[in-house]
Tab-separated table of C-alpha atoms and ligand atoms in Angstrom:
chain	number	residue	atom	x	y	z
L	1010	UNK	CA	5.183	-28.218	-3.599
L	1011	UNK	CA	6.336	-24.821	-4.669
L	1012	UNK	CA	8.595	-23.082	-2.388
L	1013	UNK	CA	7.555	-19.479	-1.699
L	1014	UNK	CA	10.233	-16.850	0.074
L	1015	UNK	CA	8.474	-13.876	2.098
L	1016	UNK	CA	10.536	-10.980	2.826
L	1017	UNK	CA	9.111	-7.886	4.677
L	1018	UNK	CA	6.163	-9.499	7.344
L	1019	UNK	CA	5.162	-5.883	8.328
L	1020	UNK	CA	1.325	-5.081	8.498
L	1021	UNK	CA	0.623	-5.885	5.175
L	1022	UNK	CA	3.476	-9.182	4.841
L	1023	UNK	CA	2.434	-10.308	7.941
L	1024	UNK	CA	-1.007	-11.341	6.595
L	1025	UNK	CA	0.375	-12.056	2.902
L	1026	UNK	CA	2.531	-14.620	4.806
L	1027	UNK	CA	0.366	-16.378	6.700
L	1028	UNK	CA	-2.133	-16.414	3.792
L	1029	UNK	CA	0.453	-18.308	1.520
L	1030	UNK	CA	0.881	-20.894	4.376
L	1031	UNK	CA	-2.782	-21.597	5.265
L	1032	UNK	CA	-2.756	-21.964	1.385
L	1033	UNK	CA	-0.933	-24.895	1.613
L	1034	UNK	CA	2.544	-23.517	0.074
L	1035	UNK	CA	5.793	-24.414	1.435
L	1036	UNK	CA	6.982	-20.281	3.076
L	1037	UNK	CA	10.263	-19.459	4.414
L	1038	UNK	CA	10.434	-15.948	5.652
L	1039	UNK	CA	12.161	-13.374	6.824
L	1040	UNK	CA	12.313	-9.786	8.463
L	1041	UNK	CA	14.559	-7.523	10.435
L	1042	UNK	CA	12.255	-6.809	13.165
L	1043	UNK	CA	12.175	-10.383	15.261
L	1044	UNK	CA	8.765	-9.787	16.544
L	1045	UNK	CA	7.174	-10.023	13.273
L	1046	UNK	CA	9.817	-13.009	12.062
L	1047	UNK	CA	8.242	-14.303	15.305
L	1048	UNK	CA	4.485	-13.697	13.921
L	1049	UNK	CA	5.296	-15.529	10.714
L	1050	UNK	CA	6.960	-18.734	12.448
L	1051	UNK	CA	3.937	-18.792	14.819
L	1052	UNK	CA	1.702	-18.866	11.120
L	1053	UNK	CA	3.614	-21.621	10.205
L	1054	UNK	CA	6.485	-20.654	8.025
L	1055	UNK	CA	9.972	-21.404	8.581
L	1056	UNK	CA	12.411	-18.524	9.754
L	1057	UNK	CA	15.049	-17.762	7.784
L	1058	UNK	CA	18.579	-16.555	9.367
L	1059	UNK	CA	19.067	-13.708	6.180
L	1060	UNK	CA	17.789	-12.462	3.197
L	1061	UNK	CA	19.834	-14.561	1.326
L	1062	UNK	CA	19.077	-17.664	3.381
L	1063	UNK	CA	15.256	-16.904	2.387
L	1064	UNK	CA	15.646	-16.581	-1.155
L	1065	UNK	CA	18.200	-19.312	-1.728
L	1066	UNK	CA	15.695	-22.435	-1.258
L	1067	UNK	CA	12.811	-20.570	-3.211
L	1068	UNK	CA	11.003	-20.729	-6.358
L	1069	UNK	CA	9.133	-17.679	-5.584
L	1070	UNK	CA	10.685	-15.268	-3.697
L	1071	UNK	CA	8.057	-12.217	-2.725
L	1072	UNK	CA	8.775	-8.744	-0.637
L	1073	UNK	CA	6.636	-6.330	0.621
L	1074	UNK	CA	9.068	-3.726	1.693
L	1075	UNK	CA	8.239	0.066	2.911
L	1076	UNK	CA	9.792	1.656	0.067
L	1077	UNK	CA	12.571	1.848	-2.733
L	1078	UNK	CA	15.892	1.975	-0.542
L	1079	UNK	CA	14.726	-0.871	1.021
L	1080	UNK	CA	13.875	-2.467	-2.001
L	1081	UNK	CA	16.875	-2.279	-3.554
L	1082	UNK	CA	18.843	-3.424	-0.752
L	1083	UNK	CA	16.962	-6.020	-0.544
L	1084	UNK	CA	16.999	-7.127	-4.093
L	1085	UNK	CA	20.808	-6.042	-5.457
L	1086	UNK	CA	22.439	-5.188	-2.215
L	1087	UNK	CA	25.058	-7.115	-0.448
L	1088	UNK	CA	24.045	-10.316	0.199
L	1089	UNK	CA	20.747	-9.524	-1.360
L	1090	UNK	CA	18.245	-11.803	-2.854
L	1091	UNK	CA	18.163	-11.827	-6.490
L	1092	UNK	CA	22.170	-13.035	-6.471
L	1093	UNK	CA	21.230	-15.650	-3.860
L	1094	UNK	CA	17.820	-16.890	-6.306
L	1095	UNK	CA	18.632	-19.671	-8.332
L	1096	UNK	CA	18.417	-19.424	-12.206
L	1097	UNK	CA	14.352	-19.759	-13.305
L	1098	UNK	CA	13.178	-18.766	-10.067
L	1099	UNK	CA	10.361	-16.039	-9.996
L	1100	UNK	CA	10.279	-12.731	-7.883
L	1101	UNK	CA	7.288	-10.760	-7.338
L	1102	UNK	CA	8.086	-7.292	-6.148
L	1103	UNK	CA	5.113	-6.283	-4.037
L	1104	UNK	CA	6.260	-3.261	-2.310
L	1105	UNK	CA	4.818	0.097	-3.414
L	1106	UNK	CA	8.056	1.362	-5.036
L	1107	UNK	CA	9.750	3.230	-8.030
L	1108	UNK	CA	10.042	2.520	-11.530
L	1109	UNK	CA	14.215	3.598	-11.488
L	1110	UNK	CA	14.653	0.826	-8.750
L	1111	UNK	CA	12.715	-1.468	-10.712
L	1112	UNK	CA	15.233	-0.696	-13.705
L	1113	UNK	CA	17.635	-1.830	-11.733
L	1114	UNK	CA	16.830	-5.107	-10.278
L	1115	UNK	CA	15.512	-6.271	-13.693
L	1116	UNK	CA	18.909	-5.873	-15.022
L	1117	UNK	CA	19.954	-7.678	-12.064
L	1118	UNK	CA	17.402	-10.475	-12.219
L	1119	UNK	CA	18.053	-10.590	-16.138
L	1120	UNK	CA	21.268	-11.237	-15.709
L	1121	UNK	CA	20.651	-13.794	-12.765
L	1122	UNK	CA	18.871	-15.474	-15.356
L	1123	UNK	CA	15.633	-14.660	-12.624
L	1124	UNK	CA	12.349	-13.581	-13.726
L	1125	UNK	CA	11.024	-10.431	-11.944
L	1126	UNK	CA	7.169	-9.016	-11.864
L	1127	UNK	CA	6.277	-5.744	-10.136
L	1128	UNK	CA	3.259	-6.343	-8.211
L	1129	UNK	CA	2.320	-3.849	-5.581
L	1130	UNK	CA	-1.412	-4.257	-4.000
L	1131	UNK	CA	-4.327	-2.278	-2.587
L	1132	UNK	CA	-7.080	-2.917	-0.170
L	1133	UNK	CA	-5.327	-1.746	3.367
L	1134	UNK	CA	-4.387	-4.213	6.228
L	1135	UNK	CA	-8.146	-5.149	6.380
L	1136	UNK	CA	-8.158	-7.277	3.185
L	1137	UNK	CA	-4.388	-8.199	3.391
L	1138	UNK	CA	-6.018	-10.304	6.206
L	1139	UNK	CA	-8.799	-11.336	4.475
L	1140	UNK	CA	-6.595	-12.591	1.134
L	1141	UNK	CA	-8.463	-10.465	-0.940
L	1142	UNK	CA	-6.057	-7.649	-2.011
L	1143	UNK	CA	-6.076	-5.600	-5.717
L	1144	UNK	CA	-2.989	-6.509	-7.410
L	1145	UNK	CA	-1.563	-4.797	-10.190
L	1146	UNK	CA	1.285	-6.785	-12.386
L	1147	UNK	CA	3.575	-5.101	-14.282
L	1148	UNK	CA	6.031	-7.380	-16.735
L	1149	UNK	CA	5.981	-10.616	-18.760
L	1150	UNK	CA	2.464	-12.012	-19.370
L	1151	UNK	CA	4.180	-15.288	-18.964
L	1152	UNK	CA	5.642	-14.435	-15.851
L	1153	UNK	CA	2.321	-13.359	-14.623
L	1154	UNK	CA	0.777	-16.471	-15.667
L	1155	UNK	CA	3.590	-18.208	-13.481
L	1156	UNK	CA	3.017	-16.312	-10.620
L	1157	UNK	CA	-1.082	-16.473	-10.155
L	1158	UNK	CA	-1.282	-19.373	-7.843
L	1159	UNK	CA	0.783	-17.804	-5.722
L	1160	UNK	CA	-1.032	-14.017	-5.822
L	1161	UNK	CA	-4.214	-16.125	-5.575
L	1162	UNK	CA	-3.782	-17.144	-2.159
L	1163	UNK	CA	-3.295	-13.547	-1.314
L	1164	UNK	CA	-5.442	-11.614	-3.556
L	1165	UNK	CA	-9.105	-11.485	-5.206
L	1166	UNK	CA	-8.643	-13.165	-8.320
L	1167	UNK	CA	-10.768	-10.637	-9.849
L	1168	UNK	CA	-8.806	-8.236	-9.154
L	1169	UNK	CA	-5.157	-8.957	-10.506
L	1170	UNK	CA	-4.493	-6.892	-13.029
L	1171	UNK	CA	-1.584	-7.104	-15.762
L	1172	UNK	CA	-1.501	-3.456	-15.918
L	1173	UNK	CA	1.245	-3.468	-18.725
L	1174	UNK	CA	5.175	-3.964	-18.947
L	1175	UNK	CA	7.731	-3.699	-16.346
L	1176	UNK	CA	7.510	-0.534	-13.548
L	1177	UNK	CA	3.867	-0.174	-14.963
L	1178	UNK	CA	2.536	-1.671	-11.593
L	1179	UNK	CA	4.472	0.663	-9.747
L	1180	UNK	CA	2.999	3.407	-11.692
L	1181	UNK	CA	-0.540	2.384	-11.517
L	1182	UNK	CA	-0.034	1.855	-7.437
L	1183	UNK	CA	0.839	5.522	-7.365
L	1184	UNK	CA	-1.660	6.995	-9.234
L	1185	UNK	CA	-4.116	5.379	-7.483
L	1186	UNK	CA	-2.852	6.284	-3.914
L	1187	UNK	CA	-2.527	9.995	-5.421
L	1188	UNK	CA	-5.935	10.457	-6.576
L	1189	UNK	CA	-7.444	8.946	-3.389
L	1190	UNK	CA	-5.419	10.892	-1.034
L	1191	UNK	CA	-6.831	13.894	-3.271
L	1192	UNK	CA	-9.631	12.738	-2.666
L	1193	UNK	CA	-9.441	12.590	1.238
L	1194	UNK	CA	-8.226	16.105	1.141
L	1195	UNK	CA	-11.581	17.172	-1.360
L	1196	UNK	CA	-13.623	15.188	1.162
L	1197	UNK	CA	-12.098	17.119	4.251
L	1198	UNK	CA	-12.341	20.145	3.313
L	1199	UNK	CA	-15.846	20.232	2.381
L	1200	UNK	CA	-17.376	18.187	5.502
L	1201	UNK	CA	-15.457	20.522	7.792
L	1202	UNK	CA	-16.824	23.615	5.549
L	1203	UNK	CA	-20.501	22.168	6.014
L	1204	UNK	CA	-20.415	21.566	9.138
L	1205	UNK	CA	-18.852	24.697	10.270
L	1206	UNK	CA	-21.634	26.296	8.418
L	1207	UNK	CA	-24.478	24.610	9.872
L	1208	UNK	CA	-25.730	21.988	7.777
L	1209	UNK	CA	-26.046	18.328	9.673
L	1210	UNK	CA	-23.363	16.317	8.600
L	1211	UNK	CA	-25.544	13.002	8.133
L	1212	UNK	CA	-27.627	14.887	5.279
L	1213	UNK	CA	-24.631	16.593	3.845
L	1214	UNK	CA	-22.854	13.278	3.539
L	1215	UNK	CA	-26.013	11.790	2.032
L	1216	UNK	CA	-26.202	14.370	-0.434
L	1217	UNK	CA	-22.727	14.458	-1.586
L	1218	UNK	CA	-23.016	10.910	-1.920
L	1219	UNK	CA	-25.827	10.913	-4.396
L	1220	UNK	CA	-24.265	13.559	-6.394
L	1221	UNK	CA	-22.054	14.343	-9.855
L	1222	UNK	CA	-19.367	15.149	-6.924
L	1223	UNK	CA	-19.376	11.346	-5.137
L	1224	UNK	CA	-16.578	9.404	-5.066
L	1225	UNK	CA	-15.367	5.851	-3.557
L	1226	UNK	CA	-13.783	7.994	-1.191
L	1227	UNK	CA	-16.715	9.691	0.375
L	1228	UNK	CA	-19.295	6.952	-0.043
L	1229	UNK	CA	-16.834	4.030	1.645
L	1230	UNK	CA	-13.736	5.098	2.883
L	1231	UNK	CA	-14.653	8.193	4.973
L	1232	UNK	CA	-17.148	6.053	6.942
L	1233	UNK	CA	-13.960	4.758	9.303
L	1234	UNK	CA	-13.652	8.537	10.348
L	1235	UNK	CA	-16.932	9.452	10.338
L	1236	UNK	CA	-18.270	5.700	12.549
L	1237	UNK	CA	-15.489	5.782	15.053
L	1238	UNK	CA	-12.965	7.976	14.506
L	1239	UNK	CA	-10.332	5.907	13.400
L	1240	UNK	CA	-7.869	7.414	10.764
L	1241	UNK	CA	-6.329	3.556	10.309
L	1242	UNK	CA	-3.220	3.382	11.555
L	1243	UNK	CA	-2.461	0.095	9.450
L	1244	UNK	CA	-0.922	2.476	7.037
L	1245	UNK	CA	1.278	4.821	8.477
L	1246	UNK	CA	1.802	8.747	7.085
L	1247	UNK	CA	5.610	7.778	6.669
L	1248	UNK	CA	4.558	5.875	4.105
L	1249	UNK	CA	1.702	7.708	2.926
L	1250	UNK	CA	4.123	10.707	2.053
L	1251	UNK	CA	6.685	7.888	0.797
L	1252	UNK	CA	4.045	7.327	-2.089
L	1253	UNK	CA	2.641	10.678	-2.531
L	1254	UNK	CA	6.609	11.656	-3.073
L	1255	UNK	CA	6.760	8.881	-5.577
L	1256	UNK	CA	3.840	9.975	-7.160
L	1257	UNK	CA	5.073	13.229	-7.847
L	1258	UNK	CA	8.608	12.473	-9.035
L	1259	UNK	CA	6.962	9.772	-11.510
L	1260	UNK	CA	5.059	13.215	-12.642
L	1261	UNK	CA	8.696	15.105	-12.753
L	1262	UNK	CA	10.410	12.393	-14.525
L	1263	UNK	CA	7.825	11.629	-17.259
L	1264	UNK	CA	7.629	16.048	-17.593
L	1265	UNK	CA	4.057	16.558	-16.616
L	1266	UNK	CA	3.237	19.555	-14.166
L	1267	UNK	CA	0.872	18.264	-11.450
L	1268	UNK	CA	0.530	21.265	-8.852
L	1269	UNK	CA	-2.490	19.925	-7.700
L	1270	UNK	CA	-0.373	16.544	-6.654
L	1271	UNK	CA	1.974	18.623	-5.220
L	1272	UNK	CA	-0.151	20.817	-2.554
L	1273	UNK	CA	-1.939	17.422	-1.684
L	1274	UNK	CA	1.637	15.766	-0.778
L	1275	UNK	CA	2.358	18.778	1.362
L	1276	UNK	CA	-0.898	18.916	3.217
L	1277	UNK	CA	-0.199	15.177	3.991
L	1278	UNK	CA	3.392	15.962	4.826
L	1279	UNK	CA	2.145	18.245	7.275
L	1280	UNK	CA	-0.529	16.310	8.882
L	1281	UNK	CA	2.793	13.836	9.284
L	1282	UNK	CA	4.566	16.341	11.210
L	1283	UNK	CA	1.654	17.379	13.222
L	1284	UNK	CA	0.518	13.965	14.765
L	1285	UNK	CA	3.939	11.812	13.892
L	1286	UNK	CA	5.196	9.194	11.082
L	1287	UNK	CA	2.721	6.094	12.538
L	1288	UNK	CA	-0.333	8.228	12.651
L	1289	UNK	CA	-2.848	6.662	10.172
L	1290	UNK	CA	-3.573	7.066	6.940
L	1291	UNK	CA	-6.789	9.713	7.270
L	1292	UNK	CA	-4.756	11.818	9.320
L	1293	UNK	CA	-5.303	14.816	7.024
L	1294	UNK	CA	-9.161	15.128	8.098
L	1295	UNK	CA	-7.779	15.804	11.528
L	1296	UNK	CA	-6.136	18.614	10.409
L	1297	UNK	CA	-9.305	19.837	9.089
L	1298	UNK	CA	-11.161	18.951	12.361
L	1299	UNK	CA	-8.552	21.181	13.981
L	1300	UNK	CA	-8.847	23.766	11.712
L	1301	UNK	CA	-12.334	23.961	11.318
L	1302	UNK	CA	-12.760	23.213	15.477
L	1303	UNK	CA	-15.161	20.170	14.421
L	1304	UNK	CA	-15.145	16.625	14.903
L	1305	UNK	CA	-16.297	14.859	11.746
L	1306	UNK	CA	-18.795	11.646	13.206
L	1307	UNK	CA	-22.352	11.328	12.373
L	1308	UNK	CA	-24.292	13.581	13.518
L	1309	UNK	CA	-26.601	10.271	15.352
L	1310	UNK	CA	-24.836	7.631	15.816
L	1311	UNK	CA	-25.483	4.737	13.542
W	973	LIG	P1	5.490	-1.965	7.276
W	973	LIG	O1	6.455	-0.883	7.558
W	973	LIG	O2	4.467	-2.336	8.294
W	973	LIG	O3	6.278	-3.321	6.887
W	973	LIG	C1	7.498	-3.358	6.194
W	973	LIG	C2	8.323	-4.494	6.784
W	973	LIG	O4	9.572	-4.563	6.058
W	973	LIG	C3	8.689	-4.262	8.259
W	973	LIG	O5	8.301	-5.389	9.023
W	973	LIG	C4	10.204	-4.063	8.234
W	973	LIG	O6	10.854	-4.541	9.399
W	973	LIG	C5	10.582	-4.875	7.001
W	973	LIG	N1	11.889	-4.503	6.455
W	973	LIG	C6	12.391	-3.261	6.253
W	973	LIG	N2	13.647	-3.338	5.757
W	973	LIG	C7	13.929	-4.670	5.651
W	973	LIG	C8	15.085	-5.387	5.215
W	973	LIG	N3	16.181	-4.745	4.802
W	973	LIG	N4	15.046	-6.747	5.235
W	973	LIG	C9	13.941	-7.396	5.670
W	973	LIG	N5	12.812	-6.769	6.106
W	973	LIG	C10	12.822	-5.413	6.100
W	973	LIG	O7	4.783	-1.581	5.900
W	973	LIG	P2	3.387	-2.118	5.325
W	973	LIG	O8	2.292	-1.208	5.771
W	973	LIG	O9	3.295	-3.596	5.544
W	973	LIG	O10	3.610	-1.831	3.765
W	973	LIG	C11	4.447	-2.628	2.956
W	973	LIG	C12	4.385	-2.081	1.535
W	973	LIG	O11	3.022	-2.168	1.062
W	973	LIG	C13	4.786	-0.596	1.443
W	973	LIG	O12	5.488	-0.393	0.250
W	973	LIG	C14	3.445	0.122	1.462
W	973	LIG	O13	3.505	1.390	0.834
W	973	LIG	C15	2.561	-0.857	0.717
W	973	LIG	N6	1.123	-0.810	1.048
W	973	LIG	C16	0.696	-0.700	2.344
W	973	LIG	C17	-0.679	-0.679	2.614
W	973	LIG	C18	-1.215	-0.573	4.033
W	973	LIG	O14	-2.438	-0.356	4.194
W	973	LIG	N7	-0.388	-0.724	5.058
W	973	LIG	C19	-1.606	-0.772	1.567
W	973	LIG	C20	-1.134	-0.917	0.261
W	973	LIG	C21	0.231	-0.936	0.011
């Protein structure tokens, strides 16, 4: 049976974890925080005592960490994981994280004589639980290949994608973060216009919908704010500006202005200082509803 580490059991982890056990794989896991350790041993894995102690018994050896510091502490730190991995053992990097920390663990893992994917994922907490995450591979096809049965159990298999070469999952994950959070901010903006000027927000929704202007956004998303008010706290705004800062340093590094990315990450930055680094993920249209003095529900209630 293949031996799978888990490192990083935080809302997304947590889920990925117990996925990989009630898929029948052998998990050892780990995490600072000993409530959610806890969480995983009550799923059914095995606790380890340390990073290291989770990736030395592994084939696969996965982490879902908040962001690149952690990452590479994690992975080429002391005591980290890719020098306690022995030699042909596969590491899936499924954090959303940058490509210059990838750089660097390759080399590491290369050296290790490890193979490494970066594979960070989509679909928010709600289809982490349901094992039917978007994953997007960057790295060896063959490597991929190895590492399917294990992203199966945790992802749609329709939607893994081998996106290209190594850091090119990392740079797909923050694209597509950037242009939905534009989106959010787009969508914002013009409910709380419409609304402030009159028009029912049920038939202003429905129009928008079913015009050149719709977008995944508006038609899905949006609905969590606009049914119950809930700006999904499964993803925190300390990580939402974590990724929208990524986004536009990837932009920086590869020498392509994007000023439009760069007002978007400081609207979000400041809807992160107004309502606090665990507020949820929508928490821009609240700044609108404050701005605008509107809340943004259905007009009747579905
Ligand atoms: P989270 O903060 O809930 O979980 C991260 C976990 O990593 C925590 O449990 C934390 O204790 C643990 N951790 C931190 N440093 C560690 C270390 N040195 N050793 C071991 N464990 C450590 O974050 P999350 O929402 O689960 O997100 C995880 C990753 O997935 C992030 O990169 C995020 O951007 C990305 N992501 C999140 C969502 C979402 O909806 N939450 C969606 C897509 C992608």
């Amino acid at each position: 049976m293949t031996r799978v580490g888990f490192i990083g059991l935080g809302q997304m982890g947590g889920h990925m974890c117990r996925n990989l056990v009630t898929a029948g794989f052998d998990v050892s896991a780990f995490d600072i925080d000993a409530e959610a350790l806890a969480r995983a041993r009550e799923a059914g894995a095995r606790a380890a005592g340390s990073v290291a102690d989770c990736a030395g018994g592994a084939d696969v050896l996965i982490t879902s960490l908040p962001g690149p510091p952690q990452v590479e502490q994690v992975l080429t730190g002391a005591g980290g994981a890719i020098a306690a991995l022995a030699p042909g053992a596969l590491m899936i990097e499924m954090s959303t994280s940058s490509q210059e920390v990838g750089r660097r663990a390759l080399e590491a893992a290369r050296a290790r004589g490890v193979e490494l994917i970066d594979a960070p994922v989509a679909g928010q907490t709600i289809r982490a639980e349901s094992g039917t995450l978007a994953i997007y591979a960057g790295g060896e096809a063959g490597a991929l290949a190895r590492a399917l049965p294990v992203l199966e159990a945790i992802g749609d298999p329709q939607q893994i994608f081998h996106v290209g070469s190594h850091g090119s999952g990392y740079a797909v994950k923050l694209l597509l973060n950037l242009t939905w959070f534009v989106h959010a901010v787009a969508t914002a903006e013009a409910l709380a216009v419409g609304v402030k000027a009159g028009v029912n927000i049920d038939k202003l929704h429905t129009a928008l919908v079913h015009s050149p202007a719709n977008s995944n956004f508006l038609e899905h998303d949006v609905r969590m704010v606009l049914d119950r008010g809930d700006f999904d706290e499964g993803f925190a705004m300390k990580l939402v500006t974590k990724d929208l800062g990524l986004a536009v340093d990837l932009a920086r590094d590869v020498g392509v202005p994007v000023e439009l990315a760069a007002l978007v990450e400081q609207i979000h930055l400041r809807a992160r200082s107004r309502y606090g680094d665990h507020a949820g993920e929508m928490s821009a249209m609240r700044l609108y509803e404050e701005l605008a003095e509107v809340e943004l529900r259905w007009h009747t209630s579905s």
